[in-house]
PDB file of C-alpha atoms in Angstrom:
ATOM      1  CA  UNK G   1     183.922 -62.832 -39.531  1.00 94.00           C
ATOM      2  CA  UNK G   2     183.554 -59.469 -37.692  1.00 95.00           C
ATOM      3  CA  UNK G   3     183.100 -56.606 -40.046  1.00 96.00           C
ATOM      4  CA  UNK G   4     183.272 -53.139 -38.907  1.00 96.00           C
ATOM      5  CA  UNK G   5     181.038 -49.963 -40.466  1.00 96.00           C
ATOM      6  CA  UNK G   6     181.541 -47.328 -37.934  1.00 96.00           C
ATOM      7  CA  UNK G   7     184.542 -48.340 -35.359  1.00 95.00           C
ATOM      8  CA  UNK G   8     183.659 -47.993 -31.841  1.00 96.00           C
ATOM      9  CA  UNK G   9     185.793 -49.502 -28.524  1.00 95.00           C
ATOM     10  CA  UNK G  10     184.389 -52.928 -27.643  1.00 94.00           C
ATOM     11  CA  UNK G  11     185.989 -53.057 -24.362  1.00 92.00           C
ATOM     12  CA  UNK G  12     183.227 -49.303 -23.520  1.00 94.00           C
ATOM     13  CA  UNK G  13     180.299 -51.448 -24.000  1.00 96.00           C
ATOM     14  CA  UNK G  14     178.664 -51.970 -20.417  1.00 96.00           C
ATOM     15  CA  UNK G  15     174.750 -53.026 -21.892  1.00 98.00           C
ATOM     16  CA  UNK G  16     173.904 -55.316 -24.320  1.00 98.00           C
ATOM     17  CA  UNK G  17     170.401 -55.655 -25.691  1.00 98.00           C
ATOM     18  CA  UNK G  18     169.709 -58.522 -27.247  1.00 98.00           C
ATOM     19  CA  UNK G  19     166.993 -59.448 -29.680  1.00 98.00           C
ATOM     20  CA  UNK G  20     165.638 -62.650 -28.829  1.00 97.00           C
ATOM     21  CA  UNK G  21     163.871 -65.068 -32.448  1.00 96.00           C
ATOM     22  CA  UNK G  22     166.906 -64.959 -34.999  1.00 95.00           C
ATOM     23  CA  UNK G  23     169.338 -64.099 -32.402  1.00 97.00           C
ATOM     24  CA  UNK G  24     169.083 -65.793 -29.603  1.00 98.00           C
ATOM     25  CA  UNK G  25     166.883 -68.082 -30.232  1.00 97.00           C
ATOM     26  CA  UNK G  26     165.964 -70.352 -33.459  1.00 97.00           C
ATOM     27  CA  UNK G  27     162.245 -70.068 -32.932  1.00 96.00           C
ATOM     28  CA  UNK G  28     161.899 -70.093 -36.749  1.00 95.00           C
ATOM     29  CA  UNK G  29     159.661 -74.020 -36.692  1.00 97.00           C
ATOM     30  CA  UNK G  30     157.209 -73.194 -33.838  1.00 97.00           C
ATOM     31  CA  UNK G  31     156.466 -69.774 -35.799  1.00 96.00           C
ATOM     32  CA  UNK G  32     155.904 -71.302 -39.117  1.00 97.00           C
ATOM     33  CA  UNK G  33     153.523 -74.034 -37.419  1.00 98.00           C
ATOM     34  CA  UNK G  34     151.508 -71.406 -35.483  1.00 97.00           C
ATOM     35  CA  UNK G  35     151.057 -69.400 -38.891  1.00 97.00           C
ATOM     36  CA  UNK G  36     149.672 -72.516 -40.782  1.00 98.00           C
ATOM     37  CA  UNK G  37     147.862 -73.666 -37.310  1.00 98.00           C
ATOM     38  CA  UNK G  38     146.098 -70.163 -37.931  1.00 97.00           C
ATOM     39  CA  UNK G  39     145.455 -70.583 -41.688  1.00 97.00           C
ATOM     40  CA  UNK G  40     144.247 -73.706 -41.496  1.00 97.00           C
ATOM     41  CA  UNK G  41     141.548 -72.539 -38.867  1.00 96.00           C
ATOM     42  CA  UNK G  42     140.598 -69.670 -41.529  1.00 96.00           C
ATOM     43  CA  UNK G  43     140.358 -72.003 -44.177  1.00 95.00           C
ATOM     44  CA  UNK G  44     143.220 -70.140 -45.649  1.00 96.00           C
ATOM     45  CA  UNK G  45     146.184 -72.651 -47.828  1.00 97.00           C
ATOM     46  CA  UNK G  46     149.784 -73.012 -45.976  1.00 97.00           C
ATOM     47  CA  UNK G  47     152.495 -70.870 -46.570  1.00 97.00           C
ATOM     48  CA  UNK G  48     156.007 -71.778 -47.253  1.00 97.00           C
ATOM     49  CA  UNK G  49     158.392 -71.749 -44.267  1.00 95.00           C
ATOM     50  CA  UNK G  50     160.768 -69.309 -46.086  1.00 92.00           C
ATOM     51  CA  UNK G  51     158.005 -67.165 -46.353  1.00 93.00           C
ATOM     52  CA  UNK G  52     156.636 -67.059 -42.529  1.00 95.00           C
ATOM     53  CA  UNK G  53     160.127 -66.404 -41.908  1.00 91.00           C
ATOM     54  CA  UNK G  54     160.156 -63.706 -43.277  1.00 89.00           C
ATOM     55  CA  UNK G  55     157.645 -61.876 -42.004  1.00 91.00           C
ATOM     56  CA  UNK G  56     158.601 -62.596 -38.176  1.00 90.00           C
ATOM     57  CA  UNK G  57     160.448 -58.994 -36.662  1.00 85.00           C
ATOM     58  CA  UNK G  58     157.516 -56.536 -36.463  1.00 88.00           C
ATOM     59  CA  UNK G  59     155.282 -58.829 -33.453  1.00 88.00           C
ATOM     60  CA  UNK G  60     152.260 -60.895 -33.991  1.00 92.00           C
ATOM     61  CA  UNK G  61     149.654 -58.945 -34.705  1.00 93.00           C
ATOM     62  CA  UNK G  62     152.063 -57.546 -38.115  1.00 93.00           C
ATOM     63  CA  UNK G  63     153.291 -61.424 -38.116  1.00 95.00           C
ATOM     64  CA  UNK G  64     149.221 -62.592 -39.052  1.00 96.00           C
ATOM     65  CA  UNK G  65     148.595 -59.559 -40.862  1.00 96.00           C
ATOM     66  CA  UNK G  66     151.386 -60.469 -43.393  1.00 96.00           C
ATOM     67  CA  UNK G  67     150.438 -64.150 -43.797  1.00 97.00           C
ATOM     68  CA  UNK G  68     146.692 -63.305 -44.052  1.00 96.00           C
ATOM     69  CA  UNK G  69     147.951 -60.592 -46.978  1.00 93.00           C
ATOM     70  CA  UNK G  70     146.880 -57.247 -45.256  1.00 90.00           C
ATOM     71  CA  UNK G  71     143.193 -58.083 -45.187  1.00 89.00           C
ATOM     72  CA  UNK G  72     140.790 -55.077 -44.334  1.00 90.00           C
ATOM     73  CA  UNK G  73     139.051 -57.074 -42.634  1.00 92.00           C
ATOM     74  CA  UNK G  74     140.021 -56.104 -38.905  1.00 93.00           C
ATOM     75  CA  UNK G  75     137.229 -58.988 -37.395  1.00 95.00           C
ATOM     76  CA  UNK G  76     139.365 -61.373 -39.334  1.00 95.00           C
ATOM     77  CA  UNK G  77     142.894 -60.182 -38.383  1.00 94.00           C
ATOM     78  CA  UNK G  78     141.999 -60.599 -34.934  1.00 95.00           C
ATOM     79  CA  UNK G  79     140.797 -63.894 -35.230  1.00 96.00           C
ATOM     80  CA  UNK G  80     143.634 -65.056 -36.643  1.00 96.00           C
ATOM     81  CA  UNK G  81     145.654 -63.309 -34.047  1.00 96.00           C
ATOM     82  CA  UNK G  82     143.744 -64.979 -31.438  1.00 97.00           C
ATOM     83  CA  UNK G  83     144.248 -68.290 -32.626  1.00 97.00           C
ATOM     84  CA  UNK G  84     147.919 -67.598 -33.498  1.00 96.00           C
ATOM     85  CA  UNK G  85     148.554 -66.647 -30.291  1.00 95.00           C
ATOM     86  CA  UNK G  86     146.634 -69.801 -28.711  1.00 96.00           C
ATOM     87  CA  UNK G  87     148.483 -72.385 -30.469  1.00 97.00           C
ATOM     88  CA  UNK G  88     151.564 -70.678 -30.255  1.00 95.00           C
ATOM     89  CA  UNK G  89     151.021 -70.018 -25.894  1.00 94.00           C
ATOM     90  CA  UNK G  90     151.061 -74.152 -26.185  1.00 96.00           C
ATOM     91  CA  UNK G  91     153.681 -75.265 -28.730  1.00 97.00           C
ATOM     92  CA  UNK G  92     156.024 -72.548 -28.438  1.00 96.00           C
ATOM     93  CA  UNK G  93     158.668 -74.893 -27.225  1.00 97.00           C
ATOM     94  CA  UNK G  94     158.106 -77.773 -29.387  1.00 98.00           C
ATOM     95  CA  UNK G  95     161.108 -77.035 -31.710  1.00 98.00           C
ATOM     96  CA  UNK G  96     162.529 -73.462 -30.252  1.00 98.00           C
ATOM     97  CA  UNK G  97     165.882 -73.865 -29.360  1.00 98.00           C
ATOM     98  CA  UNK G  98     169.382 -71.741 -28.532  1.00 98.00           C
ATOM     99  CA  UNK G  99     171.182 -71.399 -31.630  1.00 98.00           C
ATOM    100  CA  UNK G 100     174.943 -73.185 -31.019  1.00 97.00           C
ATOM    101  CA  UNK G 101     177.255 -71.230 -28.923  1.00 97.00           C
ATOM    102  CA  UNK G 102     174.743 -69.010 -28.069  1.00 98.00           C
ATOM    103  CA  UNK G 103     174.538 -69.969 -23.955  1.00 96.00           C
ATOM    104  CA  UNK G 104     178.682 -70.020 -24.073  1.00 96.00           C
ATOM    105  CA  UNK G 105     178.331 -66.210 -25.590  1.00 97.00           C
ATOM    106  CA  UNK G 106     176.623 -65.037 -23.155  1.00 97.00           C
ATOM    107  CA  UNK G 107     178.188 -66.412 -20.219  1.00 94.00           C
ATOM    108  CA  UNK G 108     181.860 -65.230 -21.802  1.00 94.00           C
ATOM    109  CA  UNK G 109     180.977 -61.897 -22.922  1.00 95.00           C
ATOM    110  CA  UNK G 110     178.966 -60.885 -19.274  1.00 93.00           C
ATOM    111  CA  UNK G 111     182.234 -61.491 -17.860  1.00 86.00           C
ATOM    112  CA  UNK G 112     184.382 -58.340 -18.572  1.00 76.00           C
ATOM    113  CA  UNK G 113     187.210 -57.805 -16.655  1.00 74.00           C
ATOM    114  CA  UNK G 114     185.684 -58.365 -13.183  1.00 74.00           C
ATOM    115  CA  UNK G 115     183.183 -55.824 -13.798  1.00 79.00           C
ATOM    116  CA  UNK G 116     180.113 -57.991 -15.283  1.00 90.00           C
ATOM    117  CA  UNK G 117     178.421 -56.284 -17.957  1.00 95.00           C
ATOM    118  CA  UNK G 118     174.710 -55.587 -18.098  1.00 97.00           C
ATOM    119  CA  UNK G 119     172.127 -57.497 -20.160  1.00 98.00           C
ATOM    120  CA  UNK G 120     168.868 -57.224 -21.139  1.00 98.00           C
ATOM    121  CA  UNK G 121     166.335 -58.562 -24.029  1.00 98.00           C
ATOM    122  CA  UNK G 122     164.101 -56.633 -26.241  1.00 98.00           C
ATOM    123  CA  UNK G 123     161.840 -58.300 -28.167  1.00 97.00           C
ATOM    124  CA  UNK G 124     159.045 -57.717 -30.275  1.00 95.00           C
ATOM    125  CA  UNK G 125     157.529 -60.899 -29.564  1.00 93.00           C
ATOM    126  CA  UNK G 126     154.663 -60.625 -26.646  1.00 92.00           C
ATOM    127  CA  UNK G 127     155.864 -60.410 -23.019  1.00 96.00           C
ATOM    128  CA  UNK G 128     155.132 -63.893 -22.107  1.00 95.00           C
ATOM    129  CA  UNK G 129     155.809 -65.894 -24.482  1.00 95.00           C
ATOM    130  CA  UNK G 130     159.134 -64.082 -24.651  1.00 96.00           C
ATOM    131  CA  UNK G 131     160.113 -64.862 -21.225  1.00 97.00           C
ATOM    132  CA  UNK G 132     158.757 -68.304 -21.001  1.00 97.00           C
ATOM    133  CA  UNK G 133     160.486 -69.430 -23.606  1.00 97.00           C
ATOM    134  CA  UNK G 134     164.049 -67.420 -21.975  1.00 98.00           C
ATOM    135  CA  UNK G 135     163.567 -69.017 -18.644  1.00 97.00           C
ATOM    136  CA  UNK G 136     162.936 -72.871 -20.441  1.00 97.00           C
ATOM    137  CA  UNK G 137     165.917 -72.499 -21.505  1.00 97.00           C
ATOM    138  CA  UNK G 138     167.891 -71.572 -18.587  1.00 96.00           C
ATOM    139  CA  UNK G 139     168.925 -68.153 -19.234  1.00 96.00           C
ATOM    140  CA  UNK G 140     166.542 -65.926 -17.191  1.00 95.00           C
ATOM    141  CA  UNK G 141     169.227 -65.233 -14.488  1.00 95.00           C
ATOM    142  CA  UNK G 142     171.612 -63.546 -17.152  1.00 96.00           C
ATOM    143  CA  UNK G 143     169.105 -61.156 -17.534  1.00 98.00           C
ATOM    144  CA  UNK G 144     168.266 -57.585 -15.631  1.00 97.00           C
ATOM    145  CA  UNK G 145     165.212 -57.091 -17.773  1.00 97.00           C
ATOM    146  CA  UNK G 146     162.998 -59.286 -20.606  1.00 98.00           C
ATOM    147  CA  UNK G 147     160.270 -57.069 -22.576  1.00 98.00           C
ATOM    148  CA  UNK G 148     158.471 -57.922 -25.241  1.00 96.00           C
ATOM    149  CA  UNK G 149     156.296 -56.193 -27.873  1.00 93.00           C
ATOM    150  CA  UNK G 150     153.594 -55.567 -25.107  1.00 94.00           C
ATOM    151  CA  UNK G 151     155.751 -54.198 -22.353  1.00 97.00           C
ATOM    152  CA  UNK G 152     155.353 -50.469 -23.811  1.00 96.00           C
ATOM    153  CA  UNK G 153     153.048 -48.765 -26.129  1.00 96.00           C
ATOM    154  CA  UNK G 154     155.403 -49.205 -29.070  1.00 96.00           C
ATOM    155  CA  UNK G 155     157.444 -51.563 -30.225  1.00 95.00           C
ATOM    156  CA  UNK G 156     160.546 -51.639 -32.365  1.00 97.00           C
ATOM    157  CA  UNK G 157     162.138 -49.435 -34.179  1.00 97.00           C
ATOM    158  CA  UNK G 158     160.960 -47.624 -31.606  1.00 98.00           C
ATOM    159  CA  UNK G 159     163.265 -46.878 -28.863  1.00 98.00           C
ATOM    160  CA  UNK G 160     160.965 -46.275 -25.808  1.00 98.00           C
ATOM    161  CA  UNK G 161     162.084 -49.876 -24.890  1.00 98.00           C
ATOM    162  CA  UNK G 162     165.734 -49.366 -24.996  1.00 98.00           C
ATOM    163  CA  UNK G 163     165.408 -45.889 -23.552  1.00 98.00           C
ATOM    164  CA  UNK G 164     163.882 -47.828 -20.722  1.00 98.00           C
ATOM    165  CA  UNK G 165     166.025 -50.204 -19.856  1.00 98.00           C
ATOM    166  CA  UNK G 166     169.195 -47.521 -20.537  1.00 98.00           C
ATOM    167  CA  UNK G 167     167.290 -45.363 -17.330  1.00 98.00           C
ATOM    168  CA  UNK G 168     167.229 -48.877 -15.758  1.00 98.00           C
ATOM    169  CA  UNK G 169     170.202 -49.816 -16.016  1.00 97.00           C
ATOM    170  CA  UNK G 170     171.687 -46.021 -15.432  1.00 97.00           C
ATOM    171  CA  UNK G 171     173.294 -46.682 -18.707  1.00 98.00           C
ATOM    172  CA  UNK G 172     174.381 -44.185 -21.196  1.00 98.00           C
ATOM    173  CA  UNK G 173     173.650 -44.840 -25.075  1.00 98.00           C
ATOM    174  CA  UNK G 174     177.629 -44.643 -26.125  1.00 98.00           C
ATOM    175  CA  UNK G 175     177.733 -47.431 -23.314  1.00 97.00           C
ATOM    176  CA  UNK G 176     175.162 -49.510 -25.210  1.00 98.00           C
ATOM    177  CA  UNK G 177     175.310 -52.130 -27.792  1.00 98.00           C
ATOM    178  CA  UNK G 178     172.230 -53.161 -29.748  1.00 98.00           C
ATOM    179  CA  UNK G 179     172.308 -56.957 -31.047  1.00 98.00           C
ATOM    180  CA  UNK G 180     169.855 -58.340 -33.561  1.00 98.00           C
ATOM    181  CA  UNK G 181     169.185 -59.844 -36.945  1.00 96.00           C
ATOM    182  CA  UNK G 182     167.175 -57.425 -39.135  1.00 95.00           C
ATOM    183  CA  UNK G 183     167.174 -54.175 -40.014  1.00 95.00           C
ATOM    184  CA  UNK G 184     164.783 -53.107 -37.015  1.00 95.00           C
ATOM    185  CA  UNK G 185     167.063 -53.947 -34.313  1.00 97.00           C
ATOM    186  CA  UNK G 186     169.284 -51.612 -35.988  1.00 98.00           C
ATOM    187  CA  UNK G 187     166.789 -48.986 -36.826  1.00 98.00           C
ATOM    188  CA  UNK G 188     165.782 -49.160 -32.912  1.00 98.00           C
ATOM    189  CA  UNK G 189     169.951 -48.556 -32.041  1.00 98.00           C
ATOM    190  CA  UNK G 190     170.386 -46.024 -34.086  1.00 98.00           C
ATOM    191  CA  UNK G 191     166.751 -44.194 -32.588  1.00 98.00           C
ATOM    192  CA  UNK G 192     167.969 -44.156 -29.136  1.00 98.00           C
ATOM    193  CA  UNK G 193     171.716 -43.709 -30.225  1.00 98.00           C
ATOM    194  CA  UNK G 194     173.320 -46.863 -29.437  1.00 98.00           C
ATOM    195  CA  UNK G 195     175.815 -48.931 -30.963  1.00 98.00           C
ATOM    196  CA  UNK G 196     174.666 -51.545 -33.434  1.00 98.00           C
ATOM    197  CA  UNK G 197     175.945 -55.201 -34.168  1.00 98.00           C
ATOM    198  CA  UNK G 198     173.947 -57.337 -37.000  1.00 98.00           C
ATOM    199  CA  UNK G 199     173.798 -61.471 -36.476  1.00 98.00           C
ATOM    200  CA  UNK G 200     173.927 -62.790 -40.148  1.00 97.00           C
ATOM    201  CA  UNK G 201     172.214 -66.620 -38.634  1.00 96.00           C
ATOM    202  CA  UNK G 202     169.462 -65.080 -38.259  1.00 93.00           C
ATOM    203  CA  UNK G 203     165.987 -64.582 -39.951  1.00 90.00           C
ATOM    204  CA  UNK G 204     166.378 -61.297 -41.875  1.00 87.00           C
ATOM    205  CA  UNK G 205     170.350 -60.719 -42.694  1.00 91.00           C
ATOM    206  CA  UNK G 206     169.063 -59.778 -45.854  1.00 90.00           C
ATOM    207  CA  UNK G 207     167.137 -56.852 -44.107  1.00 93.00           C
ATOM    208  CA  UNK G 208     170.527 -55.465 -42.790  1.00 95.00           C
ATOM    209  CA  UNK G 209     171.787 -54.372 -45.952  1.00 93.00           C
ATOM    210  CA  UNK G 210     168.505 -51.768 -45.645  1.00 93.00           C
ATOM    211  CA  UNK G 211     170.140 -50.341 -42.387  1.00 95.00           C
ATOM    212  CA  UNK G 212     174.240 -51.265 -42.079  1.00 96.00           C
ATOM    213  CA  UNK G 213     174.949 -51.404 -38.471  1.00 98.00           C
ATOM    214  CA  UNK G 214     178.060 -50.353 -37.025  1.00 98.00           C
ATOM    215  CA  UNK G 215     179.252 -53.975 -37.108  1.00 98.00           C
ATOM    216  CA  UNK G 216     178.516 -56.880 -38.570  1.00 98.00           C
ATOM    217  CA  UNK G 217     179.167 -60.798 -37.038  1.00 98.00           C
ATOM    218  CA  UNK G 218     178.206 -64.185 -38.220  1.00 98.00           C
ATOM    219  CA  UNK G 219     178.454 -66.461 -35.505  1.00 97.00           C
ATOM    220  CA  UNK G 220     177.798 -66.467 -31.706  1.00 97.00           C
ATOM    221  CA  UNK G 221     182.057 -66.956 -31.663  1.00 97.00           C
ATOM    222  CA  UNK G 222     182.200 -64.017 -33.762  1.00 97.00           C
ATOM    223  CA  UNK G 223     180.368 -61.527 -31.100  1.00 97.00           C
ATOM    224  CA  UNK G 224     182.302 -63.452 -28.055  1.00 96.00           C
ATOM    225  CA  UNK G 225     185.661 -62.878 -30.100  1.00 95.00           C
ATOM    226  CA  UNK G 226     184.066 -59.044 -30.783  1.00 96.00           C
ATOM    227  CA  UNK G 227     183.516 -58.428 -26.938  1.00 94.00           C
ATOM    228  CA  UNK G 228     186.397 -59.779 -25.399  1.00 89.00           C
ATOM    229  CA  UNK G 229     189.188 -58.471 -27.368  1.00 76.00           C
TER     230      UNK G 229
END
């Protein structure tokens, strides 16, 4: 289903910006095993799945902060980060894959009338990670540009990263269409004044109700359906 708050002109949009974990990606398994990898080396008990889960949108370092419970302890947040980050650098792959109809989007919705639109992801995952795991897959050459939570000096909601890649791109915001799962890909949109589309699959659909994007889709179909009208 495609639901529209705030009606804008599909056929306009010449950049998307993807989110990548809960939108492109199901990375929800390797995320939840790299957060009890990391308790378990801090002595610390498990945590549900559903729980990891929903911590995952703000980056790793917020990511191990949640799951250790907002310690004060800064000598122990970045030990956990550390190892988080180790374990994940090697399994990271292990489960991670494109959630269905997610390569067919892509390829369907770049394709617009001759004149391909742009694409870029914007993640607040780290850098590499973010693009190792986008190239495994086989979809580095849709992209212009893949930046992570470490390619600036903030991260999302933030929008130094999609004011970059809009001056990359030569792009202008009413041009733009920001695609993600949770409320801070929408709170990012609406900071550098783009368009914003919510992906109910995802991790955090529950988040969106905190920050109703212009439109609303529930399926991969659903934003393929959305852009080529």
């Amino acid at each position: 289903m495609i639901k529209f708050h705030r009606q804008f002109d599909p056929q306009e949009i010449k950049l998307l910006i993807f989110d990548l974990d809960g939108t492109l990606i199901d990375s929800r398994l390797d995320l939840i095993h790299s957060v009890n990898a990391m308790l378990r080396h801090l002595g610390r008990p498990e945590l549900p799945g559903d729980v990891i889960a929903s911590y995952v949108g703000d980056g790793a370092p917020m990511l191990v902060r949640r799951a250790l419970d907002d310690p004060r302890d800064e000598t122990l947040v970045k030990n956990g980060l550390d190892h988080f980050l180790a374990y994940y650098r090697v399994h990271k792959l292990d489960h991670t894959h494109l959630y269905d109809g997610i390569r067919e989007m892509l390829a369907l919705v770049r394709n617009h009338n001759g004149n391909p639109r742009k694409m870029a992801v914007l993640s607040n995952k780290p850098v590499n990670p973010s693009r190792a795991i986008v190239e495994a897959l086989g979809l580095a050459d849709l992209f212009l540009h893949i930046y992570g939570g470490n390619s600036f000096s903030t991260k999302k909601p933030d929008p130094k990263g999609a004011q970059t890649i809009l001056r990359e791109t030569k792009t202008r915001p009413d041009e733009t269409l920001m695609i993600g799962d949770s409320s801070v890909d929408v709170i990012t949109g609406r900071n550098a004044n783009l368009w914003t589309c919510g992906v109910t699959y995802g991790f955090a659909p529950h988040t969106l109700c905190e920050a109703p994007p212009d439109v609303i889709v529930d399926s991969p179909q659903d934003l393929t359906d959305l852009l080529t009208l």
